[in-house]
Amino acid sequence: MSNKFESLPLEKALLENLSSLDYKEMTPIQAKSLPLILSGKDVIAQGKTGSGKTATFALGILHNLEVKRFRIQSLVLCPTRELADQVAKEIRRIARSIHNIKVLTLCGGSPLGPQIGSLEHGAHIIVGTPGRIEDHLNRGRLNLENVNTLILDEADRMLEMGFQSALDLIFSMCPKKRQTLLFSATFPDEIKPIAKAIMIDPSTVKVESTHDTNTIDQHFYQVLEHSERLTAIRLILLKNQPESSVIFCTTKIETQQVADELAMFGFSCIAIHGDLDQKDRDQALVRFANKSVSILVATDVAARGLDIENLDAVINYQISRDPEVHVHRIGRTGRAGSKGTAYSIIVEKEIHRIIKLEDMMKQSIKMEKLPDRNILEKKPNKPEMTTLQIDGGKKQKVRAGDILGALTAKKGTDDIQGNQIGKIQLFDNRSFVAVHRSIANDALNKIQNGKLKGRSFKARCLWG
Ligand code: ADP
Ligand code: MG
């Protein structure tokens, strides 16, 4: 089995683009599944987060796509809007060497009207969440008659979120003759009947369903009562001072509570869960990804599939009841060869979860002692960066270069250096730029006082 993209029957322009994206060779899941996918087979692919599943199905979609036929030919279903956005972005990147491919996202949290407008303009590829796609189908605004490729991304999570009936409707509206590809990080029993019902003689491809847990330093702490988990987490954070970490919680309410309480103790943290509106979720992810907030507190669903990299630590406020989920969570630390660290807090009645985990990891787990409580007197570290939110974005034709230019424009003594400016992210009507804390006020002044596209934009600093 070759791991060169060139071994695949792909168009030259696509291959050249892959190499321009620095995709030098196929990841294991790509090498195993792409030959099957490109030969037209239905495929069930199981692989951990970060294994490159998106590019896998993006290439499948593009292989089946007739650009000249301006009809919806592929439908990608994702559990959350963030994932759908991320997937659409990756498809556009992979497709950028082919002209005029239209990828449209249809997700909840955005008004229906503009989506209907976009649908009327047509698209080749739809990426969306089942609920919103169902909505459009019910209103007769979405025609799936020409779909030749149907993708279920994070299928396990979609079922868990109760999308079953929406999915049933969607499947019934797609042509029977099509290619169906199903991607999932875990493969619970609930998926099997669906796979059977909607796929034809699928091949299953599995790439080490579990992360190599040996590259992760795992620490386990037992506390006497549920109420002591927060103190345990504070001790761990103060002792180890991870620059970027994710804390996993079980419910939305718990997620918000943990984030609020940690913030009260001075930690730089933010929550992300399904009860937040889309603006707040986007903002939270931006601030975490640009390192102006150090701790993201999240539910499994909210964190699922998000391409959050370089985590120094993963912390389990509660250990998952499913060992596969545990391994999946902690797999987000220690990417790219560096050793990651995971901390898990348990109470006595969760010991059986530890036993299951030991069985799966084939190693024994020892409880450790928490750091000494003296450390609670310490002040948490603040991140070096902070985020400016600017009330202008793509629709106001703001570009990253404009923001960079405005910030680095010379103005007497308070020059801002390029290296004090971090990630810049543009949304429709807003943009975010990470800047060094020490220059945040100067930066804010420059944006507010007409240095950006010669206009004054409203802006504010989101201190983490
Ligand atoms: P998954 O869906 O399996 O969790 P993603 O599709 O989000 O993983 O991919 C994770 C990251 O790997 C993305 O940033 C993507 O651009 C990158 N990637 C995918 N395939 C390759 C490849 N062949 N070479 C290099 N990077 C890749
Ligand atoms: Mg994915």
XYZ file of C-alpha atoms and ligand atoms in Angstrom:
492
model
C 0.000 0.000 0.000
C 1.502 3.298 -1.091
C 1.146 6.378 1.018
C 1.744 8.776 -1.855
C -1.247 10.744 -3.065
C 0.203 10.320 -6.573
C -0.688 6.633 -6.424
C -4.366 7.605 -6.493
C -6.440 8.174 -9.622
C -6.786 11.901 -8.938
C -6.604 14.822 -11.320
C -3.270 16.564 -11.625
C -4.618 19.892 -10.370
C -5.844 18.234 -7.179
C -2.526 16.493 -6.627
C -0.595 19.703 -7.152
C -2.837 21.515 -4.751
C -2.328 18.845 -2.094
C 1.389 19.288 -2.341
C 0.988 23.069 -2.170
C -0.939 22.535 1.069
C 2.077 20.602 2.264
C 0.164 17.341 2.404
C 3.282 15.369 1.577
C 1.844 11.928 2.065
C -1.379 10.270 3.030
C -2.207 9.744 6.660
C -2.900 6.082 7.531
C -6.662 6.452 7.275
C -6.308 8.179 3.912
C -3.978 5.489 2.603
C -6.358 2.733 3.652
C -9.653 4.257 2.616
C -8.983 6.452 -0.415
C -8.353 3.611 -2.885
C -11.726 2.134 -1.884
C -13.511 5.474 -1.894
C -12.157 6.487 -5.284
C -13.225 3.130 -6.708
C -16.768 4.064 -5.744
C -17.300 1.799 -2.753
C -19.286 2.689 0.341
C -16.853 2.965 3.233
C -17.101 3.103 6.998
C -13.954 4.734 8.327
C -13.013 4.880 11.937
C -10.063 6.908 13.145
C -9.085 9.224 15.932
C -9.451 12.994 15.887
C -6.800 14.599 13.756
C -6.276 11.577 11.530
C -7.274 13.483 8.400
C -10.795 12.223 7.807
C -12.034 15.487 6.310
C -9.544 15.493 3.461
C -10.411 11.845 2.874
C -14.040 12.510 2.128
C -13.302 15.853 0.474
C -11.287 13.972 -2.136
C -14.100 11.432 -2.504
C -16.588 14.226 -3.086
C -14.409 16.023 -5.618
C -13.710 12.791 -7.453
C -17.457 12.318 -8.017
C -18.148 15.954 -8.798
C -19.030 17.311 -12.218
C -18.328 21.002 -11.839
C -20.171 21.979 -14.992
C -23.377 20.498 -13.652
C -24.453 23.144 -11.218
C -26.529 20.898 -8.968
C -26.162 19.748 -5.382
C -24.065 16.630 -5.840
C -22.732 16.062 -2.329
C -24.158 16.379 1.109
C -22.003 16.322 4.231
C -23.763 15.970 7.578
C -21.977 17.097 10.743
C -23.141 17.223 14.370
C -22.362 20.882 15.107
C -22.041 24.140 13.276
C -18.407 24.598 14.265
C -17.580 21.261 12.708
C -19.571 22.066 9.601
C -17.659 25.337 9.240
C -14.374 23.568 9.711
C -15.297 20.872 7.197
C -16.465 23.425 4.615
C -13.189 25.277 5.016
C -11.137 22.130 4.474
C -13.199 21.151 1.402
C -12.630 24.615 -0.069
C -8.900 24.317 0.583
C -8.696 20.921 -1.072
C -10.843 22.155 -3.975
C -9.130 25.472 -4.523
C -7.347 24.325 -7.691
C -10.702 23.618 -9.359
C -12.536 26.720 -10.469
C -16.001 27.721 -9.430
C -16.835 25.072 -6.899
C -19.569 26.290 -4.642
C -19.661 24.926 -1.088
C -22.584 26.074 1.052
C -23.041 25.534 4.784
C -26.533 25.123 6.227
C -26.573 25.095 10.012
C -28.783 26.134 12.841
C -27.962 29.327 14.706
C -28.092 31.408 11.512
C -31.297 32.863 10.050
C -33.076 30.771 7.422
C -33.730 33.611 4.990
C -30.186 34.202 3.724
C -29.663 30.438 3.512
C -32.713 30.144 1.290
C -31.288 32.948 -0.837
C -27.955 31.133 -1.156
C -29.749 27.909 -2.043
C -31.559 29.681 -4.828
C -28.170 30.691 -6.226
C -27.191 27.044 -6.260
C -24.296 24.974 -4.915
C -22.325 21.825 -5.650
C -21.642 20.749 -2.099
C -23.759 21.248 1.012
C -22.264 20.921 4.468
C -24.698 21.167 7.344
C -26.267 19.937 10.523
C -29.143 17.434 10.258
C -31.702 19.650 12.007
C -31.271 22.584 9.658
C -31.093 20.415 6.544
C -34.356 18.806 7.655
C -35.870 22.288 7.999
C -34.956 23.212 4.456
C -36.275 19.894 3.153
C -39.573 20.386 4.956
C -39.930 23.804 3.385
C -39.186 22.414 -0.026
C -36.116 24.627 -0.347
C -33.554 21.913 -0.793
C -33.402 19.440 -3.624
C -31.240 16.390 -3.034
C -32.209 14.524 -6.228
C -28.757 14.918 -7.745
C -26.731 13.866 -4.730
C -24.156 11.281 -5.709
C -22.098 11.362 -2.511
C -23.476 11.388 1.015
C -21.135 11.840 3.975
C -21.874 11.317 7.643
C -19.097 12.913 9.643
C -18.912 12.084 13.355
C -21.843 9.732 12.893
C -21.689 8.446 16.459
C -22.097 11.929 17.841
C -25.004 12.792 15.558
C -26.924 9.792 16.836
C -26.098 10.650 20.399
C -27.509 14.104 19.832
C -30.864 12.712 18.795
C -30.658 13.497 15.098
C -32.041 10.092 14.139
C -35.363 11.288 12.724
C -33.789 14.187 10.838
C -31.290 11.747 9.372
C -34.048 9.352 8.327
C -35.795 12.098 6.413
C -32.574 13.210 4.751
C -31.676 9.670 3.688
C -35.122 9.191 2.204
C -34.689 12.305 0.068
C -31.350 11.236 -1.438
C -31.215 9.021 -4.517
C -30.708 5.334 -3.809
C -27.895 5.195 -6.281
C -25.124 7.086 -4.599
C -21.931 6.600 -2.650
C -22.255 6.771 1.129
C -19.282 7.322 3.417
C -19.521 7.176 7.174
C -16.877 8.587 9.494
C -16.781 8.090 13.186
C -14.234 8.205 15.969
C -15.957 5.417 17.883
C -18.295 2.779 16.516
C -21.044 2.070 19.035
C -23.721 -0.551 18.378
C -26.335 2.090 17.571
C -24.585 2.872 14.310
C -24.670 -0.636 12.910
C -28.354 -0.732 11.908
C -28.057 2.670 10.258
C -24.998 1.676 8.340
C -26.845 -1.424 7.228
C -29.904 0.536 6.159
C -28.207 3.277 4.189
C -25.038 1.711 2.841
C -24.472 -0.918 0.202
C -21.934 -3.593 1.057
C -19.665 -1.153 2.887
C -15.976 -1.789 3.485
C -14.773 -1.012 6.974
C -11.490 0.732 7.497
C -10.155 1.193 10.953
C -7.021 2.952 12.015
C -5.972 2.432 15.606
C -9.282 3.411 17.137
C -7.419 4.349 20.247
C -4.644 6.828 20.527
C -1.302 5.559 21.560
C -1.786 6.264 25.228
C 1.891 5.690 25.910
C 2.735 9.089 24.523
C 0.517 10.694 27.143
C 1.438 11.157 30.764
C -1.688 10.282 32.640
C -2.342 11.276 36.237
C -5.327 10.199 38.291
C -6.536 11.725 41.531
C -9.283 10.492 43.772
C -11.232 13.005 45.835
C -13.661 12.205 48.626
C -16.640 14.085 47.294
C -17.920 15.544 44.086
C -17.648 19.039 45.578
C -13.881 18.668 45.866
C -13.279 18.316 42.176
C -12.912 22.039 41.621
C -10.249 22.450 44.285
C -8.419 19.480 42.799
C -8.460 21.165 39.426
C -7.204 24.430 40.871
C -4.329 22.582 42.512
C -3.422 20.845 39.289
C -3.577 24.057 37.264
C -1.544 26.078 39.736
C 1.080 23.392 40.073
C 1.529 22.651 36.375
C 0.539 25.937 34.727
C -0.359 24.567 31.311
C -0.394 27.283 28.654
C -3.394 25.745 26.886
C -5.684 23.155 28.382
C -9.157 21.746 27.959
C -11.298 20.665 30.900
C -13.963 18.120 29.991
C -17.270 18.178 31.844
C -20.354 16.047 31.488
C -23.228 18.504 31.163
C -23.748 21.997 29.810
C -24.654 23.306 33.251
C -21.592 21.798 34.841
C -19.416 23.214 32.077
C -20.649 26.728 32.710
C -20.341 26.350 36.476
C -16.783 25.109 36.349
C -15.790 27.943 34.018
C -17.510 30.557 36.190
C -15.919 29.291 39.366
C -12.436 29.056 37.885
C -12.823 32.584 36.524
C -13.787 33.725 40.006
C -10.479 32.350 41.261
C -8.660 34.361 38.612
C -8.065 31.686 35.991
C -8.144 32.625 32.337
C -10.928 30.398 31.113
C -13.998 30.186 28.978
C -16.838 27.698 28.508
C -18.110 26.201 25.296
C -21.322 24.187 25.188
C -24.535 23.906 23.245
C -26.537 26.426 25.267
C -24.349 29.334 24.213
C -25.417 31.278 21.171
C -23.342 30.987 18.071
C -21.598 34.330 18.512
C -20.373 33.368 21.951
C -19.234 29.967 20.791
C -17.283 31.470 17.899
C -15.757 34.028 20.214
C -14.767 31.404 22.768
C -13.018 29.283 20.167
C -11.228 32.253 18.664
C -9.917 33.372 22.030
C -8.798 29.923 23.006
C -7.156 29.174 19.669
C -5.244 32.457 19.607
C -3.973 31.777 23.117
C -5.534 34.770 24.798
C -7.523 32.423 27.008
C -5.682 29.497 28.571
C -8.437 27.126 29.589
C -11.394 25.892 27.573
C -14.103 24.143 29.581
C -16.151 21.968 27.275
C -18.604 19.145 26.888
C -17.582 16.230 24.684
C -20.105 17.282 22.084
C -18.868 20.864 21.892
C -15.237 19.831 21.659
C -15.803 16.989 19.263
C -13.882 17.095 16.060
C -12.663 20.630 16.570
C -9.167 21.020 15.314
C -7.742 22.337 18.581
C -4.068 21.648 18.600
C -1.068 21.831 20.852
C -2.845 21.285 24.124
C -0.440 21.052 27.004
C -3.000 19.278 29.112
C -6.397 17.666 29.085
C -8.228 17.612 32.387
C -11.194 15.386 33.129
C -13.416 17.030 35.692
C -15.205 13.714 35.660
C -13.833 10.662 34.015
C -15.958 9.471 31.111
C -17.999 6.325 31.621
C -16.856 5.144 28.213
C -13.141 4.289 28.078
C -13.028 4.995 24.353
C -14.262 8.509 24.980
C -11.610 8.924 27.656
C -8.860 7.880 25.309
C -10.285 10.140 22.656
C -10.350 13.123 24.999
C -6.810 12.726 26.195
C -5.601 12.131 22.642
C -5.891 15.852 22.071
C -2.804 16.512 24.094
C 0.668 15.571 22.974
C 0.192 15.935 19.260
C 3.033 16.213 16.798
C 5.410 14.003 18.695
C 5.519 15.990 21.914
C 4.405 14.230 25.040
C 1.068 15.378 26.377
C -0.367 15.280 29.852
C -3.801 14.286 31.094
C -5.259 14.671 34.562
C -8.416 12.915 35.709
C -10.379 13.438 38.883
C -12.499 10.613 40.205
C -14.647 9.833 43.216
C -15.007 6.421 44.753
C -18.109 5.402 42.922
C -16.310 5.884 39.624
C -13.634 3.320 40.402
C -15.299 0.843 38.056
C -14.593 3.259 35.217
C -10.922 3.094 36.100
C -11.074 -0.679 35.993
C -12.585 -0.603 32.515
C -9.894 1.814 31.445
C -7.146 -0.393 32.829
C -8.589 -3.285 30.847
C -8.564 -1.306 27.698
C -5.139 0.298 28.122
C -3.686 -2.943 29.431
C -1.846 -1.147 32.169
C -2.568 -0.509 35.794
C -3.593 2.884 37.048
C -2.330 4.315 40.299
C -3.955 7.146 42.182
C -1.631 10.015 42.972
C -1.556 12.590 45.698
C -2.785 16.046 44.807
C -0.327 18.952 45.103
C -0.072 20.568 48.513
C -2.829 23.034 49.340
C -0.376 25.853 50.083
C -0.259 26.428 46.403
C -3.839 27.717 46.449
C -2.438 31.051 47.593
C -0.675 31.485 44.289
C -2.199 33.680 41.604
C -2.965 31.919 38.331
C -0.817 32.937 35.350
C -2.425 35.176 32.773
C -1.837 34.487 29.089
C 0.583 36.784 27.252
C -1.987 37.730 24.669
C -5.419 39.282 24.741
C -8.038 39.586 22.014
C -9.377 42.730 20.381
C -12.808 42.390 18.884
C -13.423 44.758 15.996
C -16.964 45.451 14.817
C -16.123 45.068 11.175
C -15.427 41.962 9.120
C -15.583 40.420 5.664
C -18.830 42.201 4.794
C -17.144 45.543 5.499
C -14.235 44.346 3.328
C -11.848 44.244 6.249
C -8.848 42.038 5.533
C -6.171 40.644 7.786
C -3.623 42.875 6.046
C -5.702 45.974 6.866
C -5.709 45.112 10.559
C -2.012 44.367 10.574
C -1.358 47.641 8.739
C -3.485 49.684 11.150
C -1.775 48.196 14.176
C 1.774 48.624 12.904
C 1.228 52.124 11.471
C 3.803 54.478 12.958
C 2.481 56.901 15.524
C 5.152 58.526 17.646
C 6.420 56.514 20.565
C 3.962 53.728 20.914
C 5.080 51.633 17.961
C 3.628 48.164 17.874
C 5.927 45.460 16.595
C 4.757 42.706 14.292
C 5.724 40.090 16.835
C 3.317 41.597 19.373
C 0.441 40.729 17.084
C -0.964 37.214 16.953
C -3.631 35.422 15.038
C -6.169 37.462 13.051
C -9.565 35.924 12.292
C -12.285 37.430 10.157
C -16.013 36.747 10.405
C -18.841 38.331 8.424
C -19.318 41.400 10.611
C -16.579 41.028 13.182
C -12.874 40.366 13.352
C -10.590 39.289 16.128
C -6.920 39.948 16.558
C -4.690 38.684 19.315
C -2.253 41.252 20.650
C 0.307 41.277 23.412
C -1.304 42.432 26.674
C 1.222 45.216 27.147
C 0.123 46.992 23.968
C -3.595 46.212 24.055
C -4.654 49.770 24.829
C -2.473 51.317 22.134
C -3.793 48.769 19.677
C -7.359 49.573 20.634
C -6.715 53.285 20.096
C -5.278 52.724 16.666
C -8.308 50.707 15.578
C -10.811 53.133 17.037
C -9.120 56.233 15.692
C -9.429 55.772 12.006
C -6.316 53.754 11.240
C -8.270 50.812 9.831
C -9.274 51.378 6.191
C -9.374 55.083 7.065
C -12.517 54.532 9.113
C -13.278 54.315 12.789
C -14.491 50.901 13.782
C -15.874 50.114 17.183
C -13.565 47.770 19.018
C -13.077 46.393 22.467
C -10.628 44.317 24.352
C -11.728 40.910 25.585
C -9.477 40.455 28.578
C -9.018 36.760 29.333
P -10.237 14.336 11.673
O -11.499 14.749 10.963
O -9.816 12.957 11.376
O -10.305 14.629 13.145
P -9.053 16.500 10.237
O -9.616 16.151 8.914
O -9.678 17.627 10.975
O -9.028 15.219 11.158
O -7.486 16.749 10.003
C -6.629 17.194 11.015
C -5.541 18.094 10.442
O -4.659 17.365 9.606
C -6.086 19.232 9.607
O -5.442 20.420 10.000
C -5.712 18.843 8.179
O -5.527 19.992 7.389
C -4.455 18.044 8.365
N -4.217 16.998 7.344
C -5.121 16.137 6.811
N -4.542 15.299 5.942
C -3.237 15.627 5.893
C -2.084 15.106 5.155
N -2.193 14.074 4.310
N -0.900 15.702 5.388
C -0.783 16.726 6.246
N -1.808 17.264 6.965
C -3.016 16.709 6.795
Mg -13.303 15.340 11.548
